[in-house]
CSV table of C-alpha atoms in Angstrom, one decimal:
chain,number,residue,atom,x,y,z
D,1,MET,CA,8.0,193.6,-115.3
D,2,CYS,CA,10.1,190.7,-114.3
D,3,LYS,CA,13.7,191.7,-113.6
D,4,VAL,CA,15.0,188.3,-114.7
D,5,CYS,CA,13.7,188.0,-118.2
D,6,GLY,CA,11.7,191.2,-118.9
D,7,CYS,CA,8.3,189.5,-119.1
D,8,THR,CA,5.1,190.7,-117.4
D,9,PRO,CA,4.5,188.1,-114.7
D,10,SER,CA,1.2,186.5,-113.9
D,11,LEU,CA,0.0,187.0,-110.4
D,12,ASP,CA,-1.7,183.6,-110.3
D,13,GLY,CA,-0.7,181.8,-107.1
D,14,PHE,CA,0.8,184.9,-105.5
D,15,SER,CA,-0.3,186.0,-102.1
D,16,LYS,CA,-2.9,188.7,-101.5
D,17,ASN,CA,-0.2,191.1,-100.5
D,18,GLU,CA,1.5,190.7,-103.8
D,19,LYS,CA,-1.6,191.6,-105.7
D,20,ILE,CA,-2.2,194.7,-103.5
D,21,LYS,CA,1.4,195.9,-104.1
D,22,ALA,CA,1.2,195.3,-107.9
D,23,SER,CA,-2.0,197.3,-108.3
D,24,SER,CA,-1.0,200.1,-105.9
D,25,GLU,CA,0.6,202.5,-108.4
D,26,HIS,CA,3.8,202.4,-106.3
D,27,LEU,CA,2.3,202.4,-102.9
D,28,ARG,CA,-0.5,205.0,-103.5
D,29,GLY,CA,-3.6,202.8,-103.6
D,30,THR,CA,-6.5,204.8,-102.1
D,31,ILE,CA,-4.6,206.0,-99.0
D,32,GLU,CA,-5.0,209.7,-99.9
D,33,GLU,CA,-8.8,209.4,-100.5
D,34,GLU,CA,-9.3,207.4,-97.3
D,35,LEU,CA,-7.1,209.9,-95.3
D,36,ALA,CA,-9.6,212.6,-96.3
D,37,ALA,CA,-12.6,210.5,-95.3
D,38,ASP,CA,-14.3,211.1,-91.9
D,39,THR,CA,-13.7,207.6,-90.7
D,40,PRO,CA,-11.5,206.4,-87.8
D,41,GLU,CA,-9.7,203.7,-89.8
D,42,PHE,CA,-8.3,202.7,-93.2
D,43,GLY,CA,-9.5,199.8,-95.3
D,44,ASP,CA,-7.7,196.5,-95.5
D,45,GLU,CA,-5.7,197.2,-98.6
D,46,SER,CA,-4.6,200.6,-97.4
D,47,GLU,CA,-3.7,199.0,-94.1
D,48,GLN,CA,-1.1,196.9,-95.9
D,49,LEU,CA,0.2,199.8,-98.1
D,50,LEU,CA,0.5,202.1,-95.0
D,51,LYS,CA,3.3,199.9,-93.7
D,52,PHE,CA,5.6,201.0,-96.5
D,53,HIS,CA,5.0,204.6,-95.3
D,54,GLY,CA,6.0,203.6,-91.8
D,55,VAL,CA,2.5,203.3,-90.4
D,56,TYR,CA,0.8,200.4,-88.7
D,57,GLN,CA,-3.0,200.4,-88.1
D,58,GLN,CA,-3.7,199.1,-84.6
D,59,ASP,CA,-6.4,199.2,-82.0
D,60,ASP,CA,-6.5,199.3,-78.2
D,61,ARG,CA,-7.0,195.6,-77.4
D,62,ASP,CA,-7.7,196.4,-73.7
D,63,ARG,CA,-10.9,198.0,-75.0
D,64,ARG,CA,-12.1,195.4,-77.4
D,65,LYS,CA,-14.3,193.4,-75.0
D,66,GLU,CA,-16.1,196.5,-73.8
D,67,ALA,CA,-16.6,197.7,-77.3
D,68,ARG,CA,-18.1,194.4,-78.4
D,69,ALA,CA,-20.4,194.4,-75.4
D,70,ARG,CA,-21.7,197.9,-76.3
D,71,GLY,CA,-21.9,197.1,-80.0
D,72,LEU,CA,-19.2,199.6,-80.8
D,73,ASP,CA,-16.3,199.4,-83.3
D,74,LYS,CA,-12.7,198.9,-82.2
D,75,HIS,CA,-10.8,201.9,-80.7
D,76,HIS,CA,-8.7,202.4,-83.8
D,77,GLN,CA,-5.3,204.1,-83.6
D,78,LEU,CA,-2.0,204.2,-85.6
D,79,MET,CA,1.6,203.7,-84.8
D,80,ILE,CA,4.3,205.6,-86.8
D,81,ARG,CA,7.8,204.3,-87.0
D,82,THR,CA,10.5,206.7,-88.0
D,83,ARG,CA,13.4,205.4,-90.1
D,84,ILE,CA,16.7,206.5,-88.5
D,85,PRO,CA,19.8,205.1,-90.2
D,86,GLY,CA,22.3,204.1,-87.6
D,87,GLY,CA,20.0,205.5,-84.9
D,88,ILE,CA,21.6,208.9,-85.2
D,89,VAL,CA,19.2,211.7,-84.1
D,90,SER,CA,20.0,215.4,-84.0
D,91,ALA,CA,19.0,217.4,-80.9
D,92,ASP,CA,16.3,219.2,-83.0
D,93,ALA,CA,15.0,215.9,-84.4
D,94,TYR,CA,14.8,214.4,-80.9
D,95,LEU,CA,12.9,217.4,-79.6
D,96,ALA,CA,10.5,217.2,-82.6
D,97,HIS,CA,9.7,213.6,-81.8
D,98,ASP,CA,9.2,214.5,-78.2
D,99,GLU,CA,6.7,217.2,-79.2
D,100,ILE,CA,4.9,215.0,-81.6
D,101,SER,CA,4.5,212.3,-78.9
D,102,ARG,CA,2.9,214.8,-76.6
D,103,ARG,CA,0.7,216.6,-79.2
D,104,TRP,CA,-0.6,213.7,-81.3
D,105,ALA,CA,0.5,210.4,-79.8
D,106,ASN,CA,0.2,208.8,-76.3
D,107,GLY,CA,2.9,210.9,-74.7
D,108,THR,CA,5.7,208.4,-74.9
D,109,LEU,CA,8.5,207.6,-77.3
D,110,ARG,CA,9.4,203.9,-78.0
D,111,VAL,CA,13.0,203.1,-78.9
D,112,THR,CA,13.1,199.9,-81.0
D,113,THR,CA,15.7,197.2,-81.5
D,114,ARG,CA,16.3,198.6,-85.0
D,115,GLN,CA,17.3,202.0,-83.6
D,116,ASP,CA,14.0,203.6,-84.7
D,117,PHE,CA,11.4,205.7,-82.8
D,118,GLN,CA,7.8,204.5,-82.6
D,119,LEU,CA,5.0,206.8,-81.9
D,120,HIS,CA,1.9,205.0,-80.5
D,121,GLY,CA,-1.7,206.0,-80.2
D,122,VAL,CA,-1.9,208.4,-83.1
D,123,LEU,CA,-5.4,209.0,-84.4
D,124,LYS,CA,-6.2,209.0,-88.1
D,125,GLY,CA,-7.0,212.8,-88.1
D,126,ASP,CA,-3.5,213.5,-86.7
D,127,LEU,CA,-1.6,211.1,-88.9
D,128,LYS,CA,-0.6,213.6,-91.7
D,129,LYS,CA,0.4,216.3,-89.2
D,130,SER,CA,2.6,213.8,-87.4
D,131,ILE,CA,4.4,212.5,-90.5
D,132,ARG,CA,4.9,216.1,-91.8
D,133,ALA,CA,6.4,217.1,-88.5
D,134,ILE,CA,8.8,214.1,-88.7
D,135,ASN,CA,9.9,215.2,-92.1
D,136,ASP,CA,10.3,218.8,-91.0
D,137,ALA,CA,12.9,217.4,-88.6
D,138,LEU,CA,14.8,216.0,-91.6
D,139,LEU,CA,13.8,212.4,-90.9
D,140,THR,CA,11.3,210.1,-92.6
D,141,SER,CA,9.0,207.2,-91.9
D,142,LEU,CA,9.2,205.9,-95.5
D,143,GLY,CA,10.5,202.3,-95.3
D,144,GLY,CA,10.1,202.1,-91.6
D,145,CYS,CA,7.9,199.1,-92.3
D,146,GLY,CA,6.8,197.2,-95.4
D,147,ASP,CA,8.4,194.8,-97.9
D,148,VAL,CA,11.5,196.9,-98.5
D,149,GLU,CA,14.9,197.5,-97.0
D,150,ARG,CA,14.1,198.6,-93.4
D,151,ASN,CA,16.2,200.8,-91.2
D,152,ILE,CA,19.9,200.1,-91.7
D,153,MET,CA,21.5,199.7,-88.3
D,154,PHE,CA,25.0,200.6,-87.1
D,155,CYS,CA,27.0,200.5,-83.9
D,156,PRO,CA,25.9,203.5,-81.9
D,157,GLU,CA,29.2,204.4,-80.3
D,158,PRO,CA,29.8,208.0,-81.3
D,159,LEU,CA,33.4,208.0,-82.2
D,160,GLY,CA,34.6,210.5,-84.9
D,161,ASP,CA,37.8,208.8,-86.1
D,162,ARG,CA,38.5,208.2,-89.8
D,163,PHE,CA,37.4,204.5,-89.6
D,164,HIS,CA,33.9,205.4,-88.2
D,165,LEU,CA,33.4,208.3,-90.7
D,166,GLU,CA,34.3,206.1,-93.7
D,167,VAL,CA,31.8,203.4,-92.5
D,168,LEU,CA,29.1,206.1,-92.1
D,169,ARG,CA,29.7,207.3,-95.6
D,170,SER,CA,29.2,203.7,-96.9
D,171,ILE,CA,26.0,203.5,-94.9
D,172,ALA,CA,24.7,206.7,-96.4
D,173,GLY,CA,25.4,205.3,-99.8
D,174,MET,CA,23.4,202.2,-99.0
D,175,VAL,CA,20.5,204.2,-97.6
D,176,ALA,CA,20.3,206.3,-100.8
D,177,GLU,CA,20.5,203.1,-103.0
D,178,LEU,CA,17.9,201.0,-101.1
D,179,THR,CA,15.3,203.7,-100.3
D,180,PRO,CA,12.1,203.4,-102.4
D,181,HIS,CA,11.9,206.0,-105.2
D,182,THR,CA,8.1,206.3,-105.3
D,183,GLY,CA,6.7,209.8,-105.2
D,184,ALA,CA,3.7,208.5,-103.3
D,185,TYR,CA,5.1,209.4,-99.9
D,186,HIS,CA,5.6,213.1,-100.7
D,187,GLU,CA,2.3,213.4,-102.6
D,188,ILE,CA,0.3,211.9,-99.7
D,189,TRP,CA,2.0,213.2,-96.6
D,190,LEU,CA,3.9,216.3,-97.6
D,191,ASP,CA,1.5,217.8,-100.2
D,192,GLY,CA,4.1,217.2,-103.0
D,193,GLU,CA,3.1,218.1,-106.5
D,194,VAL,CA,2.0,215.3,-108.7
D,195,VAL,CA,4.2,215.6,-111.7
D,196,GLU,CA,2.5,214.8,-115.0
D,197,THR,CA,4.8,213.1,-117.5
D,198,SER,CA,4.7,210.8,-120.4
D,199,GLU,CA,7.3,208.7,-118.8
D,200,PRO,CA,5.9,206.1,-116.3
D,201,GLU,CA,7.2,206.3,-112.8
D,202,THR,CA,9.6,203.5,-112.0
D,203,GLU,CA,11.2,201.8,-109.0
D,204,PRO,CA,14.6,200.9,-110.4
D,205,LEU,CA,15.4,198.4,-107.6
D,206,TYR,CA,12.0,197.3,-106.3
D,207,GLY,CA,9.9,197.1,-109.4
D,208,GLU,CA,6.1,197.0,-109.3
D,209,GLN,CA,5.8,194.5,-106.4
D,210,TYR,CA,8.7,195.6,-104.2
D,211,LEU,CA,10.3,192.7,-102.2
D,212,PRO,CA,8.5,189.4,-101.2
D,213,ARG,CA,9.0,190.4,-97.5
D,214,LYS,CA,10.8,192.8,-95.3
D,215,PHE,CA,14.6,193.0,-95.6
D,216,LYS,CA,16.9,193.9,-92.7
D,217,THR,CA,20.5,195.1,-92.8
D,218,THR,CA,22.9,195.9,-90.1
D,219,VAL,CA,26.5,197.2,-90.1
D,220,ALA,CA,28.9,196.2,-87.3
D,221,LEU,CA,32.4,197.1,-86.5
D,222,GLU,CA,35.1,194.4,-86.3
D,223,GLY,CA,35.1,193.0,-82.8
D,224,ASP,CA,31.9,194.7,-81.6
D,225,ASN,CA,28.7,192.8,-82.3
D,226,CYS,CA,26.3,195.1,-80.4
D,227,VAL,CA,23.9,195.1,-83.4
D,228,ASP,CA,23.6,191.3,-83.7
D,229,ILE,CA,24.8,190.6,-87.2
D,230,TYR,CA,23.7,186.9,-87.2
D,231,ALA,CA,20.0,187.9,-87.0
D,232,HIS,CA,19.9,189.9,-90.2
D,233,ASP,CA,19.1,189.2,-93.9
D,234,LEU,CA,22.3,191.2,-94.8
D,235,ALA,CA,25.0,191.7,-92.2
D,236,ILE,CA,28.1,193.8,-93.0
D,237,VAL,CA,31.2,193.9,-90.8
D,238,ALA,CA,33.6,196.8,-91.3
D,239,MET,CA,37.2,195.7,-91.0
D,240,ARG,CA,39.8,198.1,-89.8
D,241,GLY,CA,43.1,198.7,-91.7
D,242,VAL,CA,46.3,200.5,-90.8
D,243,ASP,CA,46.1,204.1,-89.6
D,244,ASP,CA,42.4,203.7,-88.7
D,245,THR,CA,41.3,203.3,-92.3
D,246,LEU,CA,38.4,201.2,-93.6
D,247,ARG,CA,40.0,198.1,-95.1
D,248,GLY,CA,36.9,196.5,-96.4
D,249,PHE,CA,33.7,194.6,-95.4
D,250,ASN,CA,32.9,191.0,-94.4
D,251,VAL,CA,29.4,190.2,-95.6
D,252,LEU,CA,27.0,187.6,-94.2
D,253,VAL,CA,23.5,186.8,-95.4
D,254,GLY,CA,20.4,184.9,-94.5
D,255,GLY,CA,19.9,185.5,-90.8
D,256,GLY,CA,16.5,185.8,-89.0
D,257,LEU,CA,15.1,184.9,-85.6
D,258,GLY,CA,11.4,185.0,-86.5
D,259,ARG,CA,9.2,182.0,-86.8
D,260,THR,CA,5.4,181.5,-86.8
D,261,HIS,CA,3.7,179.9,-83.8
D,262,ASN,CA,2.6,176.3,-84.5
D,263,LYS,CA,4.2,176.4,-88.0
D,264,PRO,CA,7.2,174.0,-87.8
D,265,GLU,CA,8.1,174.7,-91.4
D,266,THR,CA,9.2,178.2,-90.3
D,267,PHE,CA,12.5,178.3,-88.5
D,268,VAL,CA,15.3,180.5,-87.0
D,269,ALA,CA,18.5,180.9,-89.0
D,270,VAL,CA,21.9,182.6,-88.3
D,271,ALA,CA,23.5,184.6,-91.1
D,272,LEU,CA,26.2,182.8,-93.1
D,273,PRO,CA,29.5,184.2,-94.4
D,274,LEU,CA,29.2,185.3,-98.1
D,275,ALA,CA,32.2,187.3,-99.1
D,276,PHE,CA,34.7,190.0,-98.4
D,277,VAL,CA,34.5,193.2,-100.5
D,278,GLN,CA,36.4,196.5,-100.8
D,279,PRO,CA,35.0,199.7,-99.4
D,280,GLY,CA,33.9,201.0,-102.8
D,281,GLU,CA,32.1,197.8,-103.6
D,282,ILE,CA,29.7,197.5,-100.7
D,283,VAL,CA,26.8,199.7,-102.1
D,284,ASP,CA,26.7,197.7,-105.3
D,285,LEU,CA,26.9,194.4,-103.4
D,286,ALA,CA,24.1,195.4,-101.0
D,287,ARG,CA,21.9,196.4,-104.0
D,288,GLU,CA,22.4,193.0,-105.8
D,289,VAL,CA,21.9,190.9,-102.6
D,290,VAL,CA,18.5,192.7,-102.3
D,291,ALA,CA,17.9,192.2,-106.0
D,292,VAL,CA,18.5,188.5,-105.9
D,293,GLN,CA,15.9,188.2,-103.1
D,294,ARG,CA,13.5,190.4,-105.1
D,295,ASP,CA,13.8,188.0,-108.0
D,296,TYR,CA,13.8,184.6,-106.3
D,297,GLY,CA,12.1,185.1,-102.9
D,298,ASP,CA,8.8,183.3,-102.4
D,299,ARG,CA,5.8,185.5,-103.4
D,300,ALA,CA,3.2,182.8,-102.8
D,301,ASN,CA,3.7,182.1,-99.1
D,302,ARG,CA,4.7,185.1,-96.9
D,303,ARG,CA,5.8,182.7,-94.1
D,304,HIS,CA,8.4,181.4,-96.5
D,305,ALA,CA,9.4,184.7,-98.1
D,306,ARG,CA,12.5,185.9,-96.1
D,307,LEU,CA,16.0,185.5,-97.5
D,308,LYS,CA,16.8,182.7,-95.1
D,309,TYR,CA,14.3,180.5,-96.8
D,310,THR,CA,15.6,181.4,-100.3
D,311,ILE,CA,19.1,180.4,-99.2
D,312,ALA,CA,17.9,177.2,-97.4
D,313,ASP,CA,16.0,176.1,-100.5
D,314,ARG,CA,18.7,176.9,-103.1
D,315,GLY,CA,22.0,176.8,-101.1
D,316,LEU,CA,24.6,179.4,-100.1
D,317,ASP,CA,26.8,178.5,-103.1
D,318,TRP,CA,24.0,179.1,-105.5
D,319,PHE,CA,23.3,182.5,-103.8
D,320,ARG,CA,26.9,183.5,-104.0
D,321,ALA,CA,27.1,182.6,-107.7
D,322,GLU,CA,24.0,184.5,-108.4
D,323,VAL,CA,25.3,187.7,-106.7
D,324,GLN,CA,28.7,187.3,-108.4
D,325,SER,CA,27.0,187.2,-111.8
D,326,ARG,CA,25.4,190.6,-111.1
D,327,VAL,CA,28.4,192.6,-109.8
D,328,PRO,CA,31.4,193.9,-111.9
D,329,PHE,CA,34.0,192.8,-109.3
D,330,GLN,CA,35.3,189.6,-107.9
D,331,LEU,CA,33.9,188.5,-104.5
D,332,GLN,CA,36.7,187.6,-102.2
D,333,PRO,CA,36.5,184.8,-99.6
D,334,PRO,CA,35.1,186.0,-96.3
D,335,GLU,CA,37.6,186.6,-93.5
D,336,PRO,CA,37.4,185.0,-90.0
D,337,LEU,CA,35.5,187.0,-87.4
D,338,SER,CA,36.2,187.3,-83.7
D,339,TRP,CA,34.2,189.2,-81.1
D,340,ARG,CA,34.7,190.8,-77.8
D,341,PRO,CA,32.0,190.4,-75.1
D,342,VAL,CA,29.0,192.5,-76.2
D,343,ASP,CA,29.2,196.1,-75.1
D,344,ASP,CA,25.9,197.9,-74.6
D,345,HIS,CA,27.8,201.2,-74.5
D,346,LEU,CA,26.1,202.4,-71.3
D,347,GLY,CA,27.6,204.7,-68.8
D,348,TRP,CA,30.1,207.6,-69.3
D,349,HIS,CA,32.9,207.2,-71.9
D,350,GLU,CA,35.4,209.5,-73.7
D,351,GLN,CA,34.7,209.7,-77.5
D,352,GLY,CA,38.1,210.6,-78.6
D,353,ASP,CA,37.7,214.3,-79.5
D,354,GLY,CA,37.8,215.8,-76.0
D,355,LEU,CA,34.1,215.3,-75.5
D,356,HIS,CA,32.2,212.5,-73.7
D,357,TYR,CA,29.1,210.4,-74.3
D,358,LEU,CA,26.7,208.8,-71.9
D,359,GLY,CA,24.7,205.6,-72.5
D,360,ILE,CA,21.4,205.8,-70.5
D,361,TYR,CA,19.4,202.7,-69.7
D,362,ILE,CA,15.8,203.0,-70.9
D,363,GLU,CA,13.7,200.1,-69.6
D,364,ASN,CA,12.1,198.3,-72.6
D,365,GLY,CA,12.9,201.4,-74.7
D,366,ARG,CA,9.9,203.3,-73.3
D,367,ILE,CA,10.7,207.0,-72.8
D,368,ALA,CA,7.9,208.2,-70.6
D,369,ASP,CA,6.9,210.0,-67.4
D,370,VAL,CA,5.5,207.3,-65.0
D,371,GLY,CA,5.5,207.9,-61.3
D,372,HIS,CA,8.9,208.9,-60.0
D,373,LEU,CA,10.7,207.9,-63.2
D,374,ARG,CA,10.3,210.8,-65.7
D,375,SER,CA,12.7,209.9,-68.5
D,376,ALA,CA,10.7,211.9,-71.1
D,377,SER,CA,11.0,215.1,-69.1
D,378,GLY,CA,14.6,214.4,-68.1
D,379,LEU,CA,15.8,213.7,-71.6
D,380,ARG,CA,13.9,216.7,-72.9
D,381,GLN,CA,15.5,219.1,-70.5
D,382,ILE,CA,19.0,217.7,-71.1
D,383,VAL,CA,18.6,218.0,-74.9
D,384,GLN,CA,17.2,221.4,-74.6
D,385,GLU,CA,19.9,222.7,-72.4
D,386,LEU,CA,23.0,221.0,-73.7
D,387,ARG,CA,22.1,220.1,-77.3
D,388,PRO,CA,23.8,216.6,-77.4
D,389,GLU,CA,23.4,214.4,-80.4
D,390,VAL,CA,21.2,211.4,-79.5
D,391,ARG,CA,21.9,207.9,-80.6
D,392,LEU,CA,19.5,204.9,-80.2
D,393,THR,CA,20.9,201.5,-79.5
D,394,ALA,CA,19.9,198.0,-80.5
D,395,GLN,CA,19.2,197.3,-76.8
D,396,GLN,CA,16.5,200.0,-76.8
D,397,ASN,CA,18.7,202.5,-74.9
D,398,VAL,CA,19.7,206.1,-75.5
D,399,ILE,CA,23.2,207.6,-75.9
D,400,LEU,CA,23.8,211.3,-75.4
D,401,ALA,CA,26.9,212.3,-77.4
D,402,GLY,CA,29.2,215.3,-77.7
D,403,ILE,CA,29.0,216.3,-74.0
D,404,LYS,CA,31.6,218.7,-72.6
D,405,PRO,CA,33.5,217.3,-69.6
D,406,ALA,CA,32.3,220.4,-67.6
D,407,ASP,CA,28.7,219.4,-68.3
D,408,ARG,CA,28.9,215.9,-66.9
D,409,ARG,CA,27.8,217.0,-63.4
D,410,ARG,CA,24.8,218.9,-64.8
D,411,VAL,CA,23.7,215.8,-66.8
D,412,ASN,CA,24.0,213.6,-63.7
D,413,GLU,CA,22.0,216.1,-61.6
D,414,LEU,CA,19.2,216.2,-64.2
D,415,LEU,CA,19.1,212.4,-64.5
D,416,ALA,CA,18.9,212.0,-60.7
D,417,SER,CA,16.2,214.6,-60.3
D,418,HIS,CA,14.0,212.8,-62.8
D,419,GLY,CA,14.4,209.4,-61.2
D,420,MET,CA,16.9,208.0,-63.7
D,421,ALA,CA,19.4,205.7,-62.0
D,422,PRO,CA,23.0,205.5,-63.0
D,423,VAL,CA,23.7,202.3,-64.9
D,424,GLU,CA,26.2,201.1,-62.3
D,425,SER,CA,23.3,200.7,-59.8
D,426,ILE,CA,21.0,198.7,-62.2
D,427,PRO,CA,21.1,194.9,-61.6
D,428,ARG,CA,22.5,193.0,-64.7
D,429,ALA,CA,19.3,191.0,-65.1
D,430,ILE,CA,17.3,194.3,-65.5
D,431,ARG,CA,20.0,196.0,-67.5
D,432,HIS,CA,20.0,193.2,-70.1
D,433,SER,CA,16.3,192.5,-70.2
D,434,MET,CA,14.2,193.5,-73.3
D,435,ALA,CA,10.6,193.3,-74.3
D,436,CYS,CA,8.5,194.2,-77.3
D,437,PRO,CA,5.4,196.4,-76.8
D,438,ALA,CA,2.9,193.5,-77.2
D,439,LEU,CA,-0.4,194.2,-75.6
D,440,PRO,CA,-2.4,196.4,-75.8
D,441,THR,CA,-1.3,197.8,-79.2
D,442,CYS,CA,0.3,195.0,-81.2
D,443,GLY,CA,-2.2,193.0,-83.2
D,444,LEU,CA,0.1,190.0,-83.4
D,445,ALA,CA,0.8,189.7,-79.6
D,446,VAL,CA,-0.4,186.4,-78.0
D,447,ALA,CA,0.8,187.4,-74.5
D,448,GLU,CA,2.0,190.3,-72.3
D,449,ALA,CA,5.5,191.5,-72.7
D,450,GLU,CA,6.5,195.1,-72.0
D,451,ARG,CA,3.8,195.5,-69.2
D,452,SER,CA,4.8,192.3,-67.5
D,453,MET,CA,8.6,192.4,-67.9
D,454,PRO,CA,9.5,195.0,-65.2
D,455,GLY,CA,7.8,193.0,-62.4
D,456,LEU,CA,9.1,189.7,-63.6
D,457,VAL,CA,12.7,190.7,-64.1
D,458,ARG,CA,12.9,192.3,-60.7
D,459,GLN,CA,11.8,189.1,-59.1
D,460,ILE,CA,14.5,187.3,-61.1
D,461,ALA,CA,17.1,189.9,-60.1
D,462,THR,CA,16.1,189.5,-56.4
D,463,LEU,CA,16.4,185.7,-56.6
D,464,LEU,CA,19.8,186.0,-58.3
D,465,ASP,CA,21.0,188.3,-55.6
D,466,GLU,CA,19.8,186.0,-52.8
D,467,LEU,CA,21.6,183.1,-54.5
D,468,GLY,CA,24.8,185.1,-55.0
D,469,LEU,CA,24.6,184.8,-58.7
């Protein structure tokens, strides 16, 4: 049903994905039946619906040529993306992901720029076991992908002052409000009971077709833009008040750095200032920003379906007025923002409660044991021994939080014995380099990235050093 006027909309002219979503019974489709079938892959429609459950169907592109030559099918595999609000992972949840990666994936964990974990190389027969294990660790993959609110990001610095705690409470409220309500996830992956009722299941925010495209939100702290607010559909900046209280939020909308190769009608946009709101208003505001995009985003052309295009077509003033018409409070003018140089939060720091945290550089976010560098084994041993909280950063790095001062030496010893260099010894060109996985797993990749970046960036670092730059 249309949320604007209450009518049942026609799907004529809508994209194929819109029709798949509308007929999926809230993301069920035939996933459960195909999961039980003795086949290595899912069908096309299920492949699209799986994304909402945090799963991408992929294949090993390095093996395509050989498979074609031998008349064989692709080497199908799946990638699971765990949704981790703010990138905050308990010690138990970290160890669970480490075990899943070794039992059912390719033995590595991939930290993403959205503070998620990705598990690559999962076979279809191991998919349900993997997702169940993630949920047993009190996390989920629901909403890790798909046309919904994705993982809500937050500055990973593990400070426990009043300001940070109040912001975290607001984020928890947004996560609860913007997570899909469908029972499909629990029915399919967690053997949840199908509840028979005369009342139809509803998605109070997303409706039958969910959003036109993915929706990305980040929360930054005043002065610290380590989570890149200008690249998001919805960017929220927490403003500090007196006595370390949360004074309110600056809100920006319409950012996005994606574009389609050889499609000049697609473009990059930076988020624009929308309003300032009080702490108790941010959850309602976030919901209605998403709802406006739900109602007015382009459902015919997925390349034109992000919020930045809605705002470009209709104007920021129109968008502000539309949001204002839906909330019971007055939007205030946005306040000016200023930023310190970006802090990647690496190295040792005090966290304000007598404990310390350590930001550890993870090249391209790949936690793995390769040659002398054994970051997977090293982090596993540290987390098993010392039980720190783990936080994932937007730069694909890892923070270990809550470490006693007396344990710093032990942490440094374990890192060194596993080939993990202190951040002070890493050239800046390497420290600030980032690459997506690309080949051989990503179906959209047109070139190498993660596999080529280490060699390339080291050549650049050497040249910079020789030139004294």
